[in-house]
PDB file of C-alpha atoms in Angstrom:
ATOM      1  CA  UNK A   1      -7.516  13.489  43.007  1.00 31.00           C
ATOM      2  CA  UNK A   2      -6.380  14.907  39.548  1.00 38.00           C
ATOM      3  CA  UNK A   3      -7.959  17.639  38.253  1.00 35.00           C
ATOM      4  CA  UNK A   4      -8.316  18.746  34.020  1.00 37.00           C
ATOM      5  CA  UNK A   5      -8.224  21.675  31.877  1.00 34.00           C
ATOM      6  CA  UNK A   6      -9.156  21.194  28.675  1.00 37.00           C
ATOM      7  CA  UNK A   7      -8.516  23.384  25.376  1.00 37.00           C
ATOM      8  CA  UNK A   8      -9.724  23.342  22.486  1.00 41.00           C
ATOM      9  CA  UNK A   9      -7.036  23.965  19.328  1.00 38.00           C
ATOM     10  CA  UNK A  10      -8.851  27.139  18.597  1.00 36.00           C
ATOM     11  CA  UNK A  11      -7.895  28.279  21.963  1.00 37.00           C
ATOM     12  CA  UNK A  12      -4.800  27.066  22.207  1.00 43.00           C
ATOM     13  CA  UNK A  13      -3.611  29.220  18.727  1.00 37.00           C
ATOM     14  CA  UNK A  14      -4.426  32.142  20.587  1.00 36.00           C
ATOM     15  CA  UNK A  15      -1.564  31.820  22.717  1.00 37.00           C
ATOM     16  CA  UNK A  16       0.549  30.322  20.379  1.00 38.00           C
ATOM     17  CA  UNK A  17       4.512  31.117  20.124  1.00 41.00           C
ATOM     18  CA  UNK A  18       5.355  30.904  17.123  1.00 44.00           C
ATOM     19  CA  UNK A  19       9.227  30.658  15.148  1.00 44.00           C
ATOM     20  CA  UNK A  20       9.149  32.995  11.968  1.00 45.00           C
ATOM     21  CA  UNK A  21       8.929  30.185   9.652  1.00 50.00           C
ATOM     22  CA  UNK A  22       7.183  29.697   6.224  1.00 81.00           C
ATOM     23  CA  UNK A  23       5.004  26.415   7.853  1.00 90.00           C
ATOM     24  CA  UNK A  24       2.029  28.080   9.076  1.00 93.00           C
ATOM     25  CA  UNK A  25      -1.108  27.546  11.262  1.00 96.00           C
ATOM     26  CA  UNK A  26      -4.294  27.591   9.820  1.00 95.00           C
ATOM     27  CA  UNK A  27      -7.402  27.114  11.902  1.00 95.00           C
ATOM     28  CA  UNK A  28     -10.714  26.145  10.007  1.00 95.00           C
ATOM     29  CA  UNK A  29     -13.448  24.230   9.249  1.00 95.00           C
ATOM     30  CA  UNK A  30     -11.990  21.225   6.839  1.00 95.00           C
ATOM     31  CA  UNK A  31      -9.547  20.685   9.777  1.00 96.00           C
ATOM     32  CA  UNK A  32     -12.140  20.459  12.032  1.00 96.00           C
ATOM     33  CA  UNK A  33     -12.337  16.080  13.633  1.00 96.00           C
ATOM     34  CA  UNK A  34     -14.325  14.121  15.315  1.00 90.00           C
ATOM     35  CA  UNK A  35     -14.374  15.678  18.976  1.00 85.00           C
ATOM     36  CA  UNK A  36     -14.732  19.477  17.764  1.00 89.00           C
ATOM     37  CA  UNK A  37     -17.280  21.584  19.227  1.00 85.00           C
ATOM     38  CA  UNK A  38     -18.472  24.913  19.028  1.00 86.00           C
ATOM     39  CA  UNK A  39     -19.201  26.944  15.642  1.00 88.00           C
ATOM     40  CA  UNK A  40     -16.497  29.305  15.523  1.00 89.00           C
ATOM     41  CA  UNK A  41     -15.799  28.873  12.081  1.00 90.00           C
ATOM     42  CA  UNK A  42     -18.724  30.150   9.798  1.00 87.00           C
ATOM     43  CA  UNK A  43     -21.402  28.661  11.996  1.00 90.00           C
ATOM     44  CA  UNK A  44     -18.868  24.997  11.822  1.00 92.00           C
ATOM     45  CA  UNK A  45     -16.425  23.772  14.433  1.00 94.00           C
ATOM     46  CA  UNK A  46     -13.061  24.593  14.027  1.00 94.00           C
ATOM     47  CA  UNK A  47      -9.645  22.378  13.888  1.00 96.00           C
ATOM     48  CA  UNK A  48      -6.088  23.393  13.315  1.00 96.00           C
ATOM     49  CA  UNK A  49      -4.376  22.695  10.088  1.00 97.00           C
ATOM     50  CA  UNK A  50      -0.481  22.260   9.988  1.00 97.00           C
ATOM     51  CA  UNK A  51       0.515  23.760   6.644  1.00 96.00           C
ATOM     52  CA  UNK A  52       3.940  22.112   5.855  1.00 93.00           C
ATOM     53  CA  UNK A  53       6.181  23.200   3.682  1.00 91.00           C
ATOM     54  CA  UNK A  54       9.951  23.294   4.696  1.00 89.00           C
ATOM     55  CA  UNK A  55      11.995  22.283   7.976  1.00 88.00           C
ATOM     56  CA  UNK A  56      10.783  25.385   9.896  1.00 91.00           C
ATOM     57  CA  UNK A  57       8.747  24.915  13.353  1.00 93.00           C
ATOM     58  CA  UNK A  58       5.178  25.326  13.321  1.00 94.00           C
ATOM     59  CA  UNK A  59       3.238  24.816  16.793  1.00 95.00           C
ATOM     60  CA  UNK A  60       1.099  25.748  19.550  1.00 95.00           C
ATOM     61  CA  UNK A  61       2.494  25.665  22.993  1.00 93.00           C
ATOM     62  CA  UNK A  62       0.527  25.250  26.432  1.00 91.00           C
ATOM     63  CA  UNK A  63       2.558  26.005  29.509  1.00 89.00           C
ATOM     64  CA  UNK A  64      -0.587  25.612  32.121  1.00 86.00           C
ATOM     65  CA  UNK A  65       0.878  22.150  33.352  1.00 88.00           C
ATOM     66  CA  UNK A  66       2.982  23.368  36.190  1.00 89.00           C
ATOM     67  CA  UNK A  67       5.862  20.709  37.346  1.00 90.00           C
ATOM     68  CA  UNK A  68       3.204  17.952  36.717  1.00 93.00           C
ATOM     69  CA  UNK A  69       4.558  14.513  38.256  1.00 94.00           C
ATOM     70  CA  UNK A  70       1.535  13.377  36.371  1.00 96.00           C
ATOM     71  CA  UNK A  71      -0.647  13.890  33.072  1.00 94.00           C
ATOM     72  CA  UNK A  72      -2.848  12.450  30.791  1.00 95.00           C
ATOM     73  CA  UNK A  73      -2.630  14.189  27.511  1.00 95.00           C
ATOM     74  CA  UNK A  74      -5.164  13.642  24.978  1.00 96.00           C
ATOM     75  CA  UNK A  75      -5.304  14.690  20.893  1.00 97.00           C
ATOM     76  CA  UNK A  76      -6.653  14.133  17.567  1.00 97.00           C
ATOM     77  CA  UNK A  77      -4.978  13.739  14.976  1.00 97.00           C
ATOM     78  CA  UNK A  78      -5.247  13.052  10.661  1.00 97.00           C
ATOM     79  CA  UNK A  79      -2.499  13.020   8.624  1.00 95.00           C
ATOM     80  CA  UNK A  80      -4.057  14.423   5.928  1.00 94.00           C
ATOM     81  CA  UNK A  81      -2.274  15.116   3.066  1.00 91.00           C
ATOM     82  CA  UNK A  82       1.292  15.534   4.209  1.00 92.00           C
ATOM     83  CA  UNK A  83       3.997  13.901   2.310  1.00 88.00           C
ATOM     84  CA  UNK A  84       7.561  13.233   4.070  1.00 86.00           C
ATOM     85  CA  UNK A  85      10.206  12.342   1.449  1.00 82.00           C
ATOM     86  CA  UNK A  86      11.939   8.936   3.041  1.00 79.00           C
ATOM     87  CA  UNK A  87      15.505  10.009   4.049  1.00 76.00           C
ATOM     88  CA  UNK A  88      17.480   7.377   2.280  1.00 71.00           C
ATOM     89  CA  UNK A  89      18.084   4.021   2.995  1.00 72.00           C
ATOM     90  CA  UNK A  90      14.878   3.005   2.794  1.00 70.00           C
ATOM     91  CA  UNK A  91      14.400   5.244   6.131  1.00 79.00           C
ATOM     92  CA  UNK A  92      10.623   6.849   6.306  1.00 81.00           C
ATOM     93  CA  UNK A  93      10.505  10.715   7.013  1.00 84.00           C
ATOM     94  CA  UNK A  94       9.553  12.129   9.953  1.00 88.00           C
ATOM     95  CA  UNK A  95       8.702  15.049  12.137  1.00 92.00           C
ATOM     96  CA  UNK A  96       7.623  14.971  15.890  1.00 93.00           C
ATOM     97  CA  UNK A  97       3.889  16.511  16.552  1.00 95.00           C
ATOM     98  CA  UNK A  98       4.029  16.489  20.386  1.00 96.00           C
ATOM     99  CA  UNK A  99       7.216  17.686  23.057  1.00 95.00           C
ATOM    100  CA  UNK A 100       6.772  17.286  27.021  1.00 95.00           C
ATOM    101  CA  UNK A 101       9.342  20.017  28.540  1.00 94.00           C
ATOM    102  CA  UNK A 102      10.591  20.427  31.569  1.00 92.00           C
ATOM    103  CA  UNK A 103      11.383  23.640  33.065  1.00 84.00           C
ATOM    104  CA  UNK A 104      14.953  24.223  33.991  1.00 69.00           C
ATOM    105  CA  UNK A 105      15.893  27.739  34.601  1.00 66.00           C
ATOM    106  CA  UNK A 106      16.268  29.586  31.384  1.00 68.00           C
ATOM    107  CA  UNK A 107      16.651  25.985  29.710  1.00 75.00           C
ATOM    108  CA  UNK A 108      13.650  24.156  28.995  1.00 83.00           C
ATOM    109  CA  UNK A 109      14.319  20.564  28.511  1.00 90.00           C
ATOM    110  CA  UNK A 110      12.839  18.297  26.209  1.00 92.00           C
ATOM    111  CA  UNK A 111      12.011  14.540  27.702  1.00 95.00           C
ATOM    112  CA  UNK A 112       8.923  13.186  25.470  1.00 95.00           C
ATOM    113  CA  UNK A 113       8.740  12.925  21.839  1.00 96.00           C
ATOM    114  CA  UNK A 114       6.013  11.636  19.693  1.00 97.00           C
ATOM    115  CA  UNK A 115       6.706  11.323  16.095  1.00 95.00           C
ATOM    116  CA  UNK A 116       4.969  11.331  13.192  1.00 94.00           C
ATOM    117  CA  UNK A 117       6.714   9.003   9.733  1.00 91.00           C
ATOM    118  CA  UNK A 118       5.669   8.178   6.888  1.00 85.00           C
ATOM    119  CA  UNK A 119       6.496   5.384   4.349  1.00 75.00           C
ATOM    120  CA  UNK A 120       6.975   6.076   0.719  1.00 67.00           C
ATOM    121  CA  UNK A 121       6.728   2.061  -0.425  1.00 67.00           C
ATOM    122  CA  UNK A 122       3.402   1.876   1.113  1.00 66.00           C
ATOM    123  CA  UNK A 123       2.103   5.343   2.413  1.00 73.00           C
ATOM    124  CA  UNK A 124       1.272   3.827   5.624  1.00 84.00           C
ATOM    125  CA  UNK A 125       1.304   6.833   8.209  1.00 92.00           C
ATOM    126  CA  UNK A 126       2.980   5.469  11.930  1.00 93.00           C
ATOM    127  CA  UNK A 127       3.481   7.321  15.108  1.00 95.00           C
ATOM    128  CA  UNK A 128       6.230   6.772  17.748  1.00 95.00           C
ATOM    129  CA  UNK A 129       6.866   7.633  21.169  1.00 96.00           C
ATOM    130  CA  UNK A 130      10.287   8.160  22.853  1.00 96.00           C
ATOM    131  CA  UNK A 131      10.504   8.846  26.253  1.00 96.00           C
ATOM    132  CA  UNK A 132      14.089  10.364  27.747  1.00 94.00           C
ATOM    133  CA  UNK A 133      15.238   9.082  31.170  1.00 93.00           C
ATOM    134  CA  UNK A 134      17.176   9.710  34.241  1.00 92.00           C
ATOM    135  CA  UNK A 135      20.784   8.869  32.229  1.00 93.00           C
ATOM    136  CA  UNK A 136      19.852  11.238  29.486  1.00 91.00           C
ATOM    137  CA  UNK A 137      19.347   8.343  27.321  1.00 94.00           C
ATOM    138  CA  UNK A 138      16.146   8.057  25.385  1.00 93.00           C
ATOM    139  CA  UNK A 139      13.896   5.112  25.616  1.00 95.00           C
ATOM    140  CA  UNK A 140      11.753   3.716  23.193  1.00 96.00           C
ATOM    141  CA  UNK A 141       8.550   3.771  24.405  1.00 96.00           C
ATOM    142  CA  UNK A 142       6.640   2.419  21.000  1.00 96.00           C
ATOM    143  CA  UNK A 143       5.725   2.511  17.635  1.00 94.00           C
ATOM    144  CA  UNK A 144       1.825   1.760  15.752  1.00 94.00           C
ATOM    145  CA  UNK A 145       0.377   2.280  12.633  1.00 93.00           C
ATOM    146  CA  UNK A 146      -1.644   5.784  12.619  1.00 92.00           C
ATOM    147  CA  UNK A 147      -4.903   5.603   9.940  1.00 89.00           C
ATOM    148  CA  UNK A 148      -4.882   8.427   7.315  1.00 91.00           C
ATOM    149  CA  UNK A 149      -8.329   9.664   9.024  1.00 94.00           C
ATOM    150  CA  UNK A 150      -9.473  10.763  12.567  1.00 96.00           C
ATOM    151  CA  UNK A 151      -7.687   9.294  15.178  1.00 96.00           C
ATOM    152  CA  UNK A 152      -7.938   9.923  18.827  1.00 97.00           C
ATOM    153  CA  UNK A 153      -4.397   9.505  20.860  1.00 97.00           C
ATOM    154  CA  UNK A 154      -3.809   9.319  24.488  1.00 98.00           C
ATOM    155  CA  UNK A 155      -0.588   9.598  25.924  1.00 97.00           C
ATOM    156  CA  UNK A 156      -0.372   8.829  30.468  1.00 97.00           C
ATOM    157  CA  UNK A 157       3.369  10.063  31.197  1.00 95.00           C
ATOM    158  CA  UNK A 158       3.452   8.832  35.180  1.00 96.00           C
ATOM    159  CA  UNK A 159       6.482   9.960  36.740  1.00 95.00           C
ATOM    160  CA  UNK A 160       5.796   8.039  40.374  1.00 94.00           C
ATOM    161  CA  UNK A 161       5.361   5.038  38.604  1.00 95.00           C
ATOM    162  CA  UNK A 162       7.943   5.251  35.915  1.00 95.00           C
ATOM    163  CA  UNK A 163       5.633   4.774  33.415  1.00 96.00           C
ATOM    164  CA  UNK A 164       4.307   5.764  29.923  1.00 96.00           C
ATOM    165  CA  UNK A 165       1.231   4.251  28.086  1.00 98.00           C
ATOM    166  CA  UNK A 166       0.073   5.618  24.898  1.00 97.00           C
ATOM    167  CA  UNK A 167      -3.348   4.934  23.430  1.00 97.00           C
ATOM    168  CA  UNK A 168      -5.027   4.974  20.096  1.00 97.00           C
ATOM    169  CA  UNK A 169      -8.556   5.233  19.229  1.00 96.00           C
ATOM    170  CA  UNK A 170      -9.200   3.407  23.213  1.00 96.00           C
ATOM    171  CA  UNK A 171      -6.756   0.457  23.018  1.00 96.00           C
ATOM    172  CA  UNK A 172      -3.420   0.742  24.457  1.00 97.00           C
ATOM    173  CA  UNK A 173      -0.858   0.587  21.545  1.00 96.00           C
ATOM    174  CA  UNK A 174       2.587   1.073  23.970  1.00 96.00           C
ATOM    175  CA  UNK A 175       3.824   1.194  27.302  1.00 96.00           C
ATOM    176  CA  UNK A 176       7.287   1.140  29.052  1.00 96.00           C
ATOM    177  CA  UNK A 177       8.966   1.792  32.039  1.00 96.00           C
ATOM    178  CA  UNK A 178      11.388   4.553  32.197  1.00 95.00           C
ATOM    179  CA  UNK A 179      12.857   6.142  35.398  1.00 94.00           C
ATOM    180  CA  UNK A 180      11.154   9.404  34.961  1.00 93.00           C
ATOM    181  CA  UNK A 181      12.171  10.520  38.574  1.00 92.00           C
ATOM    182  CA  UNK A 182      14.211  13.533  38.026  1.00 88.00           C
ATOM    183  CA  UNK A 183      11.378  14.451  34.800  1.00 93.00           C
ATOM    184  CA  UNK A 184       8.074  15.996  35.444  1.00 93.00           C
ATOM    185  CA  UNK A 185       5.964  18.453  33.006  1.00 94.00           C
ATOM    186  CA  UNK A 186       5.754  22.204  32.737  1.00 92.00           C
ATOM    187  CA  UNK A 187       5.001  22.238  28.908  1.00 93.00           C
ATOM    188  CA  UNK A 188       3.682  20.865  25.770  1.00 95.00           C
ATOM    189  CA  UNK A 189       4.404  21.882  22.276  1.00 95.00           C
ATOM    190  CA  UNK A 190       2.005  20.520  19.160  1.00 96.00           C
ATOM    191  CA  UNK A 191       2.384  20.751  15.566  1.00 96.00           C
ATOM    192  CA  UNK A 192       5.564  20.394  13.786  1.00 95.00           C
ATOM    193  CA  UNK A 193       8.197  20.457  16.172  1.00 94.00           C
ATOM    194  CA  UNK A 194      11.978  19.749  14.952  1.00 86.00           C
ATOM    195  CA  UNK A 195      13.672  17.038  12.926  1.00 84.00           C
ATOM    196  CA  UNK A 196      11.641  17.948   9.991  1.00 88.00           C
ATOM    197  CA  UNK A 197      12.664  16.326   6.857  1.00 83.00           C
ATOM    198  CA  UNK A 198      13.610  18.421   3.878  1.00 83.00           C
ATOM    199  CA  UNK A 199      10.804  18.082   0.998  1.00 84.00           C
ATOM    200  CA  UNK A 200       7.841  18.014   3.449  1.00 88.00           C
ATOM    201  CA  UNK A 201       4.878  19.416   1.749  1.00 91.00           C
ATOM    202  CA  UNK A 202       0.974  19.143   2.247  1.00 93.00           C
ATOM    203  CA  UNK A 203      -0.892  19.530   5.739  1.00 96.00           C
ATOM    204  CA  UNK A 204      -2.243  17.172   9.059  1.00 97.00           C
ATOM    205  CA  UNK A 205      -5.441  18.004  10.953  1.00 97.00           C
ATOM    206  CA  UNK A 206      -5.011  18.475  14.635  1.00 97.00           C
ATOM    207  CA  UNK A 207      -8.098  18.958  17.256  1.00 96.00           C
ATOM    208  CA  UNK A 208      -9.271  18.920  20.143  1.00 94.00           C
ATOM    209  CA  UNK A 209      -6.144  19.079  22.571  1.00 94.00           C
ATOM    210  CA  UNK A 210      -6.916  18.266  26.868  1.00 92.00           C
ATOM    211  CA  UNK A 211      -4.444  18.168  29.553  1.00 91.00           C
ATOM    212  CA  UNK A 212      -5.909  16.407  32.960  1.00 88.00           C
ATOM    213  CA  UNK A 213      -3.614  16.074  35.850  1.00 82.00           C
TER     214      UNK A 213
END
């Protein structure tokens, strides 16, 4: 049987660890999508606002998922404003809004990425999903267009089954098979989370953050 916890983004700043960075963490109203409850926020649900403006981390971190061989992660997500400069080539900018860890001693190790680009020729926002495996090599789980509005992503990392499916707004967008035997997950980082381009400026929406397992 698996069994949930659920947090809202509210709760989750609380215990946020945070990098001394100029990007900061803003949670309000306007940030506020389509699954928020409560009326923390002047008698108004609440939403967390990722306000970009260099390379520096910015996130919230949940470590209750405890060597998880499975979990079904579920966000929301609007782009917003943000503007990521393309990084030559022709190649759209980027930043990754969600890491899976695992726990290895005093070594946490990264094993699932989900990215956020942008292109400059069309503004279209996208979102991609790689997914490390048992060789250390990373696997390309998927890539889909993201709307510049509310949008509700699942992502079911599997590790008995070698398999990760990622959802968007109810319909299944990607899925692959990775061996994901030696992976499982003891923690999950949100917000702006490394390889962020130089130039970034502006804000995303994030909301409503639930872990089942």
């Amino acid at each position: 049987m698996k069994t949930g916890l659920a947090f809202l983004a509210v709760a989750m700043c609380v215990c946020a660890t945070l990098p001394a960075a100029a990007n900061s963490l803003d949670v309000n109203a306007a940030a506020a999508l389509g699954g928020s409850v409560g009326t923390a926020c002047g008698g108004s649900p609440c939403g967390l606002e990722v306000v970009m403006t260099d390379e520096n981390n910015a996130y919230v971190q949940s470590d209750h998922p405890n060597q998880e061989p499975f979990a079904r992660i579920a966000f929301r997500i609007d782009p917003n404003d943000v503007t990521l400069p393309e990084r030559g080539n022709g190649t759209p900018g980027r930043f990754r809004v969600m890491v899976f860890y695992r726990e290895q001693g005093n070594n946490p190790r990264q094993h699932l990425f989900v990215t956020l680009k942008r292109n400059l020729a069309d503004t279209g926002y996208r979102m991609a999903i790689l997914q490390r495996d048992d060789t250390n090599s990373f696997n390309f789980v998927g890539e889909f267009f993201l709307g510049n509005n509310d949008n509700l992503i699942e992502i079911e990392w599997d590790q008995a089954n070698d398999q990760v499916t990622v959802s968007r707004n109810g319909t299944q967008r990607a899925q692959a098979t990775v061996e994901l035997s030696t992976w499982n997950v003891d923690r999950v980082r949100w917000g702006a989370i490394d390889q962020i381009d130089t130039g970034v400026s502006g804000s995303i929406y994030l909301d409503t953050y639930s872990s089942t397992r």
